[in-house]
CSV table of C-alpha atoms in Angstrom, one decimal:
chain,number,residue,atom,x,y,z
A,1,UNK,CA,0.0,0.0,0.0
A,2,UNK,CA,1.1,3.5,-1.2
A,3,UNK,CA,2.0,5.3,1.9
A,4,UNK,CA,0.2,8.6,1.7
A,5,UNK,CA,1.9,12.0,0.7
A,6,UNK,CA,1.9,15.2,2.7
A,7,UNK,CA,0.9,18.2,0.1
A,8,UNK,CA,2.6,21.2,0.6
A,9,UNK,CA,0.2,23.7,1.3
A,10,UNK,CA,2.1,26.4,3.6
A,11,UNK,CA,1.5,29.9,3.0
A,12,UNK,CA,4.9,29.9,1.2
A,13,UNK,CA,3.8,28.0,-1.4
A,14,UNK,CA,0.7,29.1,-1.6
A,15,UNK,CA,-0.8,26.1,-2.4
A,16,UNK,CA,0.3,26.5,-6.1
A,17,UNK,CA,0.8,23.5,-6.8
A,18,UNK,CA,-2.9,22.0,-5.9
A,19,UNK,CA,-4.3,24.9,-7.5
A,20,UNK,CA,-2.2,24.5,-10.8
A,21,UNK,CA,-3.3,21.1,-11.0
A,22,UNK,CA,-6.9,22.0,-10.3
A,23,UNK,CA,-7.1,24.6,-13.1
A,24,UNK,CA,-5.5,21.9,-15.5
A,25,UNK,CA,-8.4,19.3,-14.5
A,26,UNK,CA,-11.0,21.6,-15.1
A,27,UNK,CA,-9.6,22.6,-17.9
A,28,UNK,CA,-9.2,19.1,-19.4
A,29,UNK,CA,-12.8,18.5,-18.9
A,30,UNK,CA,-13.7,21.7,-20.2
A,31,UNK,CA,-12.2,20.8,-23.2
A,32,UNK,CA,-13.8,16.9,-23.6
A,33,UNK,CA,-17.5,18.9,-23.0
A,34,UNK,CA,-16.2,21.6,-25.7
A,35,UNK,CA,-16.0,18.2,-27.7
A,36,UNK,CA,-19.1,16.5,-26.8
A,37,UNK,CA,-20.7,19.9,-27.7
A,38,UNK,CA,-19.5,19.5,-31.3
A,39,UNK,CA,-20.2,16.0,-31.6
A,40,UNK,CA,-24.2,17.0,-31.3
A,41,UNK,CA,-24.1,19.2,-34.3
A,42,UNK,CA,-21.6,16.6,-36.2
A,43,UNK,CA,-23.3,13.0,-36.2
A,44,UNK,CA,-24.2,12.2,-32.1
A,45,UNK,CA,-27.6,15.1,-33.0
A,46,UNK,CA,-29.3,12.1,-35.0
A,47,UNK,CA,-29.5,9.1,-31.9
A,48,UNK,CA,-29.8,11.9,-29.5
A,49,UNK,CA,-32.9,12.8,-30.7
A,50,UNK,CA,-34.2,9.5,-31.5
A,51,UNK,CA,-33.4,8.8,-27.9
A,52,UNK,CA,-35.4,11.4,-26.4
A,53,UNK,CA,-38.2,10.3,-28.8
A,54,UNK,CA,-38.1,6.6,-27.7
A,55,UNK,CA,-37.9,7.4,-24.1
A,56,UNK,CA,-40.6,10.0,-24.3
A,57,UNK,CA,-43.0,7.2,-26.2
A,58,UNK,CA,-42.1,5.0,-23.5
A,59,UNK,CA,-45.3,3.6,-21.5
A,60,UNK,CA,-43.1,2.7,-18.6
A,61,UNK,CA,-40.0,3.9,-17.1
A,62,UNK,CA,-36.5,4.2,-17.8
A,63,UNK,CA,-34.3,2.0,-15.9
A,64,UNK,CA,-30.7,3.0,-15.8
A,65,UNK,CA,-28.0,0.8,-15.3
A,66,UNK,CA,-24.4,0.6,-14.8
A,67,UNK,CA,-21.6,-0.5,-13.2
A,68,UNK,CA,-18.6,1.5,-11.4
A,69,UNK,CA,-18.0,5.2,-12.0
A,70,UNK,CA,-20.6,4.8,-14.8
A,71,UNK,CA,-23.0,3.2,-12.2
A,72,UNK,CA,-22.8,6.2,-9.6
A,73,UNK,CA,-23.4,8.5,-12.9
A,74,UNK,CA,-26.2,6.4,-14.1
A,75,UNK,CA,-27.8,6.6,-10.7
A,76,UNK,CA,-27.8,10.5,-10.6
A,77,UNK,CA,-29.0,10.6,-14.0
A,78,UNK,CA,-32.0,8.4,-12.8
A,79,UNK,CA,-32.9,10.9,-10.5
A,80,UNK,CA,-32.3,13.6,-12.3
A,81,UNK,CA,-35.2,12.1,-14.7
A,82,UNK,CA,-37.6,11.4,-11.9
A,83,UNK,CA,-37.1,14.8,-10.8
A,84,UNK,CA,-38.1,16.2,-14.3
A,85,UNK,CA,-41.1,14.3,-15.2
A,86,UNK,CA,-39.4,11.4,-16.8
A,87,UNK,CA,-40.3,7.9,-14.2
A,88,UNK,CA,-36.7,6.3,-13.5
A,89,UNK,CA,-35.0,3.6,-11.6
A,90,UNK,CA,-31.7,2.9,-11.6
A,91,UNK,CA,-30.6,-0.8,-11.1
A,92,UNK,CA,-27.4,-2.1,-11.1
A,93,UNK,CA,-26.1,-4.3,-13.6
A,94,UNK,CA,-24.2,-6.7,-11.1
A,95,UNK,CA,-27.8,-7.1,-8.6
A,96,UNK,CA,-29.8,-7.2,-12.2
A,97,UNK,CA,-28.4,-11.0,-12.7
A,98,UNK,CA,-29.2,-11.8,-9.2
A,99,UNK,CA,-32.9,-10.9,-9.8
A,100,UNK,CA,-33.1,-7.3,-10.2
A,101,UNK,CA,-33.9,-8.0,-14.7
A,102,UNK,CA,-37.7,-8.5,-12.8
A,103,UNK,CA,-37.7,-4.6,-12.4
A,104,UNK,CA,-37.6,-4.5,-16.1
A,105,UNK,CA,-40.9,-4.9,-18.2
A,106,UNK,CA,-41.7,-4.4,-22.0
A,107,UNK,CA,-42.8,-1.0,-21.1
A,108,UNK,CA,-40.1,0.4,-20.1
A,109,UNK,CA,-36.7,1.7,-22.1
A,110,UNK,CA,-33.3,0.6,-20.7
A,111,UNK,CA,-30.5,3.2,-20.3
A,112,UNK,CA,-26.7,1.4,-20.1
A,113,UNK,CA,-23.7,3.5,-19.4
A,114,UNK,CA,-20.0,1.6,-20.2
A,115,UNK,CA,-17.6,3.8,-21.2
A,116,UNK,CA,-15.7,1.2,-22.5
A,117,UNK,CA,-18.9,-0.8,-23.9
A,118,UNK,CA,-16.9,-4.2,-22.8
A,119,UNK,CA,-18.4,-4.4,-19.1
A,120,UNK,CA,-19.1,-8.0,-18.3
A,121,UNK,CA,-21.7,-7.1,-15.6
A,122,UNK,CA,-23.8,-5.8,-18.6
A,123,UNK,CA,-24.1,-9.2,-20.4
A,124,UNK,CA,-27.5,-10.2,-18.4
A,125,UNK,CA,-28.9,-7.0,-18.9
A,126,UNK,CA,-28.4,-6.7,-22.4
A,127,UNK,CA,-29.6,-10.1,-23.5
A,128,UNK,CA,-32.9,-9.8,-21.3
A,129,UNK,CA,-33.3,-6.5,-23.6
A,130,UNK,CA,-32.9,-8.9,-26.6
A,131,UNK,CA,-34.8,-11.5,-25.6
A,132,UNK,CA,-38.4,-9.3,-24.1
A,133,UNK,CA,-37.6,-6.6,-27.2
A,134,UNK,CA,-37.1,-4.2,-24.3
A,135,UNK,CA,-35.8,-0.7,-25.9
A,136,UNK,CA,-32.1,-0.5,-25.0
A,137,UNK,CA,-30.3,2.8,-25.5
A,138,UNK,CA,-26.3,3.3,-25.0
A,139,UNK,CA,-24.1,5.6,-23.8
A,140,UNK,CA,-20.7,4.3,-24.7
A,141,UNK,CA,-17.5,5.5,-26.1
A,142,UNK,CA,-17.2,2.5,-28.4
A,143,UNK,CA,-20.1,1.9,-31.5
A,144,UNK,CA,-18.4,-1.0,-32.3
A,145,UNK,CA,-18.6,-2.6,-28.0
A,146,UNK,CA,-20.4,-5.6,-27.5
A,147,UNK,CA,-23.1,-2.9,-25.8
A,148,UNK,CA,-23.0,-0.8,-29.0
A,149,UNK,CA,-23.2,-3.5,-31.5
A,150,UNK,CA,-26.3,-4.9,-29.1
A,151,UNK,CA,-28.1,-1.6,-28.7
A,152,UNK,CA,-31.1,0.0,-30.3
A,153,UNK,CA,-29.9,3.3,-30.0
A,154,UNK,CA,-26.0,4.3,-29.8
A,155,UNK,CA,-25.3,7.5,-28.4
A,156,UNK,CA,-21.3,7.3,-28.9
A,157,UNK,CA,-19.5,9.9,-27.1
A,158,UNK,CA,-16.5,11.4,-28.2
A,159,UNK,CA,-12.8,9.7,-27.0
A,160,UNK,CA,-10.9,12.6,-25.0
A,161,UNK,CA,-8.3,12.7,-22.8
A,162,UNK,CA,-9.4,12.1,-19.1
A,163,UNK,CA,-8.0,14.8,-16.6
A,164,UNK,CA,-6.2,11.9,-14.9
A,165,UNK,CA,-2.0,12.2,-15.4
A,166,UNK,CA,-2.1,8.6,-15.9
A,167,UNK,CA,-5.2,9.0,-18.1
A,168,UNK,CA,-7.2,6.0,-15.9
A,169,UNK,CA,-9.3,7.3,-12.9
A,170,UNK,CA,-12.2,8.3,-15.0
A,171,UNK,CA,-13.0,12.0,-14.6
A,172,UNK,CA,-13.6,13.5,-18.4
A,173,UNK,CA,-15.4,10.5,-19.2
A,174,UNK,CA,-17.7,10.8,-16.2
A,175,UNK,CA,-18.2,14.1,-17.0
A,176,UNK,CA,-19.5,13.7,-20.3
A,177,UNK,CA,-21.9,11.0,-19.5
A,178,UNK,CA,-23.5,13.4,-16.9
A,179,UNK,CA,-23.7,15.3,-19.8
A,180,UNK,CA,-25.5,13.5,-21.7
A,181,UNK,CA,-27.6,12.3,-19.2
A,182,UNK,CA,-28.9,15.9,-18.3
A,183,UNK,CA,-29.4,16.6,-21.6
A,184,UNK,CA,-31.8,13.7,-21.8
A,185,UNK,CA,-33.4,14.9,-19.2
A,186,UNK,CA,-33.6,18.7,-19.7
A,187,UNK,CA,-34.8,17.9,-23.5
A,188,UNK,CA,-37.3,15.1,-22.4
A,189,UNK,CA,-38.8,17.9,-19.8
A,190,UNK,CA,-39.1,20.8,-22.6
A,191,UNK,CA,-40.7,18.0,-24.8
A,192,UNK,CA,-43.4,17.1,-21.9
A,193,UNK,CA,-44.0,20.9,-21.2
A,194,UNK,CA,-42.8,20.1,-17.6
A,195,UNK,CA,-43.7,23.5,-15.5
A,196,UNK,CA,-42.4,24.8,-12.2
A,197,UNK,CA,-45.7,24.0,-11.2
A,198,UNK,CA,-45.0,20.4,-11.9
A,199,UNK,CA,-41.8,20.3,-10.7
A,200,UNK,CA,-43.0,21.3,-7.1
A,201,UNK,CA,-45.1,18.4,-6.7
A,202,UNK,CA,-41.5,16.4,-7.0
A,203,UNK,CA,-39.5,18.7,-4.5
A,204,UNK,CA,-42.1,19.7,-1.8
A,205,UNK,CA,-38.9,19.8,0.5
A,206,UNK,CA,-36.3,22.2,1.7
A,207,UNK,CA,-35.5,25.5,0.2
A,208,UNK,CA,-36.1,24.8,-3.4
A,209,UNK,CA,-39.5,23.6,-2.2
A,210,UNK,CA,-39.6,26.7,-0.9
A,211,UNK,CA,-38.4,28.5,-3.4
A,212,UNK,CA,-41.5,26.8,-5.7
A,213,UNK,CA,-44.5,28.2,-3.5
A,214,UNK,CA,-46.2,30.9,-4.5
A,215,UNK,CA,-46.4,34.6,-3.3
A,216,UNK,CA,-50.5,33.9,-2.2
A,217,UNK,CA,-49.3,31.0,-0.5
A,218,UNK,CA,-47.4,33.1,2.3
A,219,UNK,CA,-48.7,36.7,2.3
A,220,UNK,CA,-50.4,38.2,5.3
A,221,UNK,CA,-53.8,39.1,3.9
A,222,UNK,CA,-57.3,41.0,5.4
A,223,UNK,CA,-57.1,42.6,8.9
A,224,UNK,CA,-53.3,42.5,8.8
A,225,UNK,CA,-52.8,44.6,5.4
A,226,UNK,CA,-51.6,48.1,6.2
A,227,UNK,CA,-53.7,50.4,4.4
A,228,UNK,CA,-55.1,53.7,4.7
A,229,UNK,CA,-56.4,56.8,2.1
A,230,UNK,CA,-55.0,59.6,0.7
A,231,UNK,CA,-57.3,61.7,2.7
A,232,UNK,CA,-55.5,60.0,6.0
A,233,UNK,CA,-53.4,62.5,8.3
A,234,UNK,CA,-49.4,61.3,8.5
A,235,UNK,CA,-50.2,61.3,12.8
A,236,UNK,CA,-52.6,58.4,11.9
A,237,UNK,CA,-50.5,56.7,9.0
A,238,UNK,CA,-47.6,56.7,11.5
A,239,UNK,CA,-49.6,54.7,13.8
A,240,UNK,CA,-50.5,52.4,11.5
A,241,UNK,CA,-47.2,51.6,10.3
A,242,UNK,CA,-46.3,50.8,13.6
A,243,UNK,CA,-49.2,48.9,14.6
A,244,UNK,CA,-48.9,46.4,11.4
A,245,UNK,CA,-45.5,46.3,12.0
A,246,UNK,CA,-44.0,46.0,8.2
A,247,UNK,CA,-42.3,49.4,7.9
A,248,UNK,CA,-44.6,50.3,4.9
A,249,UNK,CA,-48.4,51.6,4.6
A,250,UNK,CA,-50.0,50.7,0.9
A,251,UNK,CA,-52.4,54.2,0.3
A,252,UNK,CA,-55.6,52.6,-1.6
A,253,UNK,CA,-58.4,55.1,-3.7
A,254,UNK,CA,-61.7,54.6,-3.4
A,255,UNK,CA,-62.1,51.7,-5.4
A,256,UNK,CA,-59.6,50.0,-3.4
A,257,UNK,CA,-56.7,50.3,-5.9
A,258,UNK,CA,-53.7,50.7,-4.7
A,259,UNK,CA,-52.2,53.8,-5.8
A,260,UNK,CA,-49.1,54.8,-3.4
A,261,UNK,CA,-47.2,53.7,-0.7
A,262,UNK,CA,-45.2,55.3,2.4
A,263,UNK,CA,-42.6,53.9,3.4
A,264,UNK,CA,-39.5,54.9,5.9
A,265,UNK,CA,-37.5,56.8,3.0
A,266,UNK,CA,-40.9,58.8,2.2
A,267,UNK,CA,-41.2,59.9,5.8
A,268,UNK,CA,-37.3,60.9,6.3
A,269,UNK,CA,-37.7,62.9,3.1
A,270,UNK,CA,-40.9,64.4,4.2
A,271,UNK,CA,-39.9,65.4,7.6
A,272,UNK,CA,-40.9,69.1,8.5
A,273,UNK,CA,-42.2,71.2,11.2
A,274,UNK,CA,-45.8,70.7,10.1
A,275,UNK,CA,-44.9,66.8,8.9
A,276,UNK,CA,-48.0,65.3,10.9
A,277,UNK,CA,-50.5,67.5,9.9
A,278,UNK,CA,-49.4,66.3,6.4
A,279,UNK,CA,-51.8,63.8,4.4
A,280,UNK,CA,-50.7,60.2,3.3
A,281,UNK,CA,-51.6,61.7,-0.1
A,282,UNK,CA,-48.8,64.4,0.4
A,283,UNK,CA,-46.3,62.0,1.4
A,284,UNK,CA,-46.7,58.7,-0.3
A,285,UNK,CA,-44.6,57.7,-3.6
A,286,UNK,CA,-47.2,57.1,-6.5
A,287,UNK,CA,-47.2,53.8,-8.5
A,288,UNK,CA,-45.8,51.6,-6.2
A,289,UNK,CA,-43.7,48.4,-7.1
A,290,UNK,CA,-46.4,45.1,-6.4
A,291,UNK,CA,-46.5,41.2,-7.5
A,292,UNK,CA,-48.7,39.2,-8.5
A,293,UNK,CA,-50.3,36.2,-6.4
A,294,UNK,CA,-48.7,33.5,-8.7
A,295,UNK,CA,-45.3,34.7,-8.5
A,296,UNK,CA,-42.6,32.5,-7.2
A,297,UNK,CA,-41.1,32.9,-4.0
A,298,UNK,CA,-37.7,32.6,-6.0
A,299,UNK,CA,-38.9,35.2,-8.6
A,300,UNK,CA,-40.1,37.4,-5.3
A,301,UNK,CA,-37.0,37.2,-3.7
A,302,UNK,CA,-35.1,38.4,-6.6
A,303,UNK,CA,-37.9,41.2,-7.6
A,304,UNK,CA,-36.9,42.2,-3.8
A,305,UNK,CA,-32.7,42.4,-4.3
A,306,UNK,CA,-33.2,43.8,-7.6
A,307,UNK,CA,-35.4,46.5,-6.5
A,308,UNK,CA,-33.8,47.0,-2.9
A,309,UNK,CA,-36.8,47.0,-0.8
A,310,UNK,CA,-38.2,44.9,2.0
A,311,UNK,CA,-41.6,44.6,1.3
A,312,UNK,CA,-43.8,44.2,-1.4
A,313,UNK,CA,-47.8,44.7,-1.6
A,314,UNK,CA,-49.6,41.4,-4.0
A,315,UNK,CA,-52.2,42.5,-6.6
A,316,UNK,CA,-55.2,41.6,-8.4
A,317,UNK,CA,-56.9,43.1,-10.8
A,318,UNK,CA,-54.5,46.5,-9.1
A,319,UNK,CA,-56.0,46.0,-5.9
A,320,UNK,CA,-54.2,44.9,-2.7
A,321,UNK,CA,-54.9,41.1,-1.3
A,322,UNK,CA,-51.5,40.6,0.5
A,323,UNK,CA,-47.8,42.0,1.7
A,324,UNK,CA,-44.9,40.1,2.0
A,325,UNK,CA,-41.9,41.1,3.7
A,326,UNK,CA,-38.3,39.8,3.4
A,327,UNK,CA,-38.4,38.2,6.6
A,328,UNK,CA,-41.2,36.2,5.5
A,329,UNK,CA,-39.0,34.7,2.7
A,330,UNK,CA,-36.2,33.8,5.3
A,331,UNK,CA,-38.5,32.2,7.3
A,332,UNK,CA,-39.9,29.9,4.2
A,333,UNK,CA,-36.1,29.3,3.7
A,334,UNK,CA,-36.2,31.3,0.1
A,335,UNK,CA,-32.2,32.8,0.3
C-alpha cells in the first residue's frame, strides 16, 4: 500500500501546486465537454434525438444501469429524470443478474452506461433487452462494443483525454456521460411541457420547495394589510405603520386600488415642522412596485434584491390582497 503523501500547502507555497493542477483538470474536462458539444451538431444530434423520442413514447419507465463510475453516474441521471417528469429507476447491472432483470418490463426503455462498452456485468442485462424486445439505448465510447453492436440506439461519445495524469481514474469521461444524461433529461422535460408547477409536486422539501411556492401562499392578507387613504393625516398613517409592523403603509383610492405607498424613506424625506398635519396623499410615492399572487417565492426574492426593498404589496386586478416582507422569505427558507 502507497503510503500517503503530505501536500505542501504552507503559505509559502501558496498552495500553487494544488491549484495548478486544479485549473489543469477543469480545464481538461472543459475541453472533452467543448468536444461533446461538437459531436451533437456533427453526427451524435441524430440518436440523441431518437433517444429522447423513444424514451418519451415509453409507456413505462426508464431504468438506468451501470456499473462502477458509470453506475454512480447512471444513478444521478435516474434521479435527475424522476425529478423532471421522466419515471426512473436505476438498477445495477451486477444485482440485475441476481434478480433485479424482474424490475424491467416491456414498457419500459433501458438506459446502459460503459464507457468502455466491454463491461461483463452488462451481459445479463443486455440479453434480457434482446430476448423481451425491451428498448435498449447506449451511452458508450465505443459503437463498435459488444453494448453498442447490441443496442437499439447508440449515443457514442466522443474519445478525450481524461484529466487523470495517468489517463485512468475516470473524470472527463464521467463528466460527459453526466452530460448527456442531463441533456436527456432537460430535452425530455421541454418535450413534456414540464412546468415549475409540476416540478414542485416532486420537490415539496427544503428551500427549493420553498423556493417553488407561491407569493398567495405566504402573504399576510385581510385585517393584517396596512392600508389607509389619501385623505389619511401622516399622525394616523404613522400609527398604522407601527401597529402592522412591516415598515410600509399601501395608500388605496376609493375603489380599493392601490395607488401609493409610504414607506420609511418617504417619511425621512418628508420630515418638516408641520410633517403630521401632512396627508398620506402628500407623502406617499405614487405607483408603487407590487406582485402578482402567482409569482414565485424565487422570482419574489429576486424582484426584492433587484429593487432594494423589504416589502412588497400582491395585486389583483390592481387592488391589494396581501404584503410580504423579506423576513417572511427567510423564514420559508427562500435565500
Amino acid at each position: 500500500m502507497t503510503a500517503p503523501v503530505a501536500l505542501d500547502t504552507s503559505p509559502a507555497s501558496g498552495g500553487q501546486d494544488a491549484c495548478a493542477s486544479a485549473l489543469r483538470t477543469i480545464e481538461t474536462e472543459a475541453a472533452g465537454l467543448a468536444i461533446l458539444k461538437a459531436a451533437l451538431g456533427n453526427g451524435l444530434g441524430e440518436p440523441f434525438a431518437r433517444a429522447v423520442a423513444t424514451i418519451a413514447a415509453a409507456r413505462g419507465r426508464v431504468i438506468v444501469t451501470g456499473v462502477g463510475k458509470s453506475g454512480h453516474v447512471g444513478a444521478k441521471i435516474a434521479a435527475t429524470f424522476a425529478s423532471t417528469g421522466t419515471p426512473a429507476s436505476f438498477v445495477h447491472a451486477t444485482e440485475a443478474s441476481h434478480g433485479d432483470l424482474g424490475m424491467i418490463t416491456d414498457n419500459d426503455v433501458v438506459l446502459a452506461l460503459s464507457w468502455s462498452g466491454e463491461t461483463q456485468e452488462l451481459a445479463a442485462t443486455i440479453a434480457y433487452t434482446r430476448r423481451f424486445k425491451v428498448p435498449l439505448v447506449a451511452i458508450t465510447s465505443r459503437a463498435e462494443s459488444a453494448l453498442g453492436t447490441a443496442a437499439d440506439i447508440v449515443l457514442a461519445l466522443p474519445k478525450v483525454e481524461e484529466a487523470c495524469p495517468h489517463g485512468l481514474a475516470p473524470t472527463t469521461s464521467t463528466i460527459l456521460q453526466m452530460a448527456t444524461g442531463d441533456a436527456l433529461a432537460i430535452a425530455l422535460l421541454e418535450a413534456r411541457g414540464f412546468t415549475a408547477q409540476d416540478f414542485k409536486v416532486y420537490h415539496p422539501g427544503g428551500r427549493l420547495g420553498a423556493s417553488l411556492l407561491h407569493a398567495r401562499d405566504v402573504m399576510h392578507g385581510g385585517e393584517k394589510l396596512p392600508l389607509a387613504t389619501p385623505a389619511t393625516t401622516m399622525r394616523d398613517a404613522i400609527v398604522l405603520i407601527t401597529q402592522k409592523g412591516f415598515g410600509v403603509l399601501g395608500i388605496i383610492d376609493e375603489a380599493e386600488r392601490l395607488v401609493g405607498i409610504i414607506t420609511d424613506g418617504d417619511l425621512r424625506r418628508h420630515l418638516s415642522h408641520d410633517f403630521l398635519d401632512k396627508t398620506a396623499g402628500d407623502v406617499m410615492t405614487r405607483a408603487p412596485k407590487t406582485i402578482p399572487g402567482d409569482m414565485l417565492l424565487a422570482s419574489a426574492m429576486e424582484f426584492l434584491n433587484r429593487t432594494s426593498i423589504t416589502a412588497v404589496f400582491v395585486v389583483e386586478d390592481g387592488r391589494p390582497v396581501g404584503i410580504i416582507h423579506l423576513h417572511d422569505l427567510l423564514r420559508h427558507g427562500v435565500a
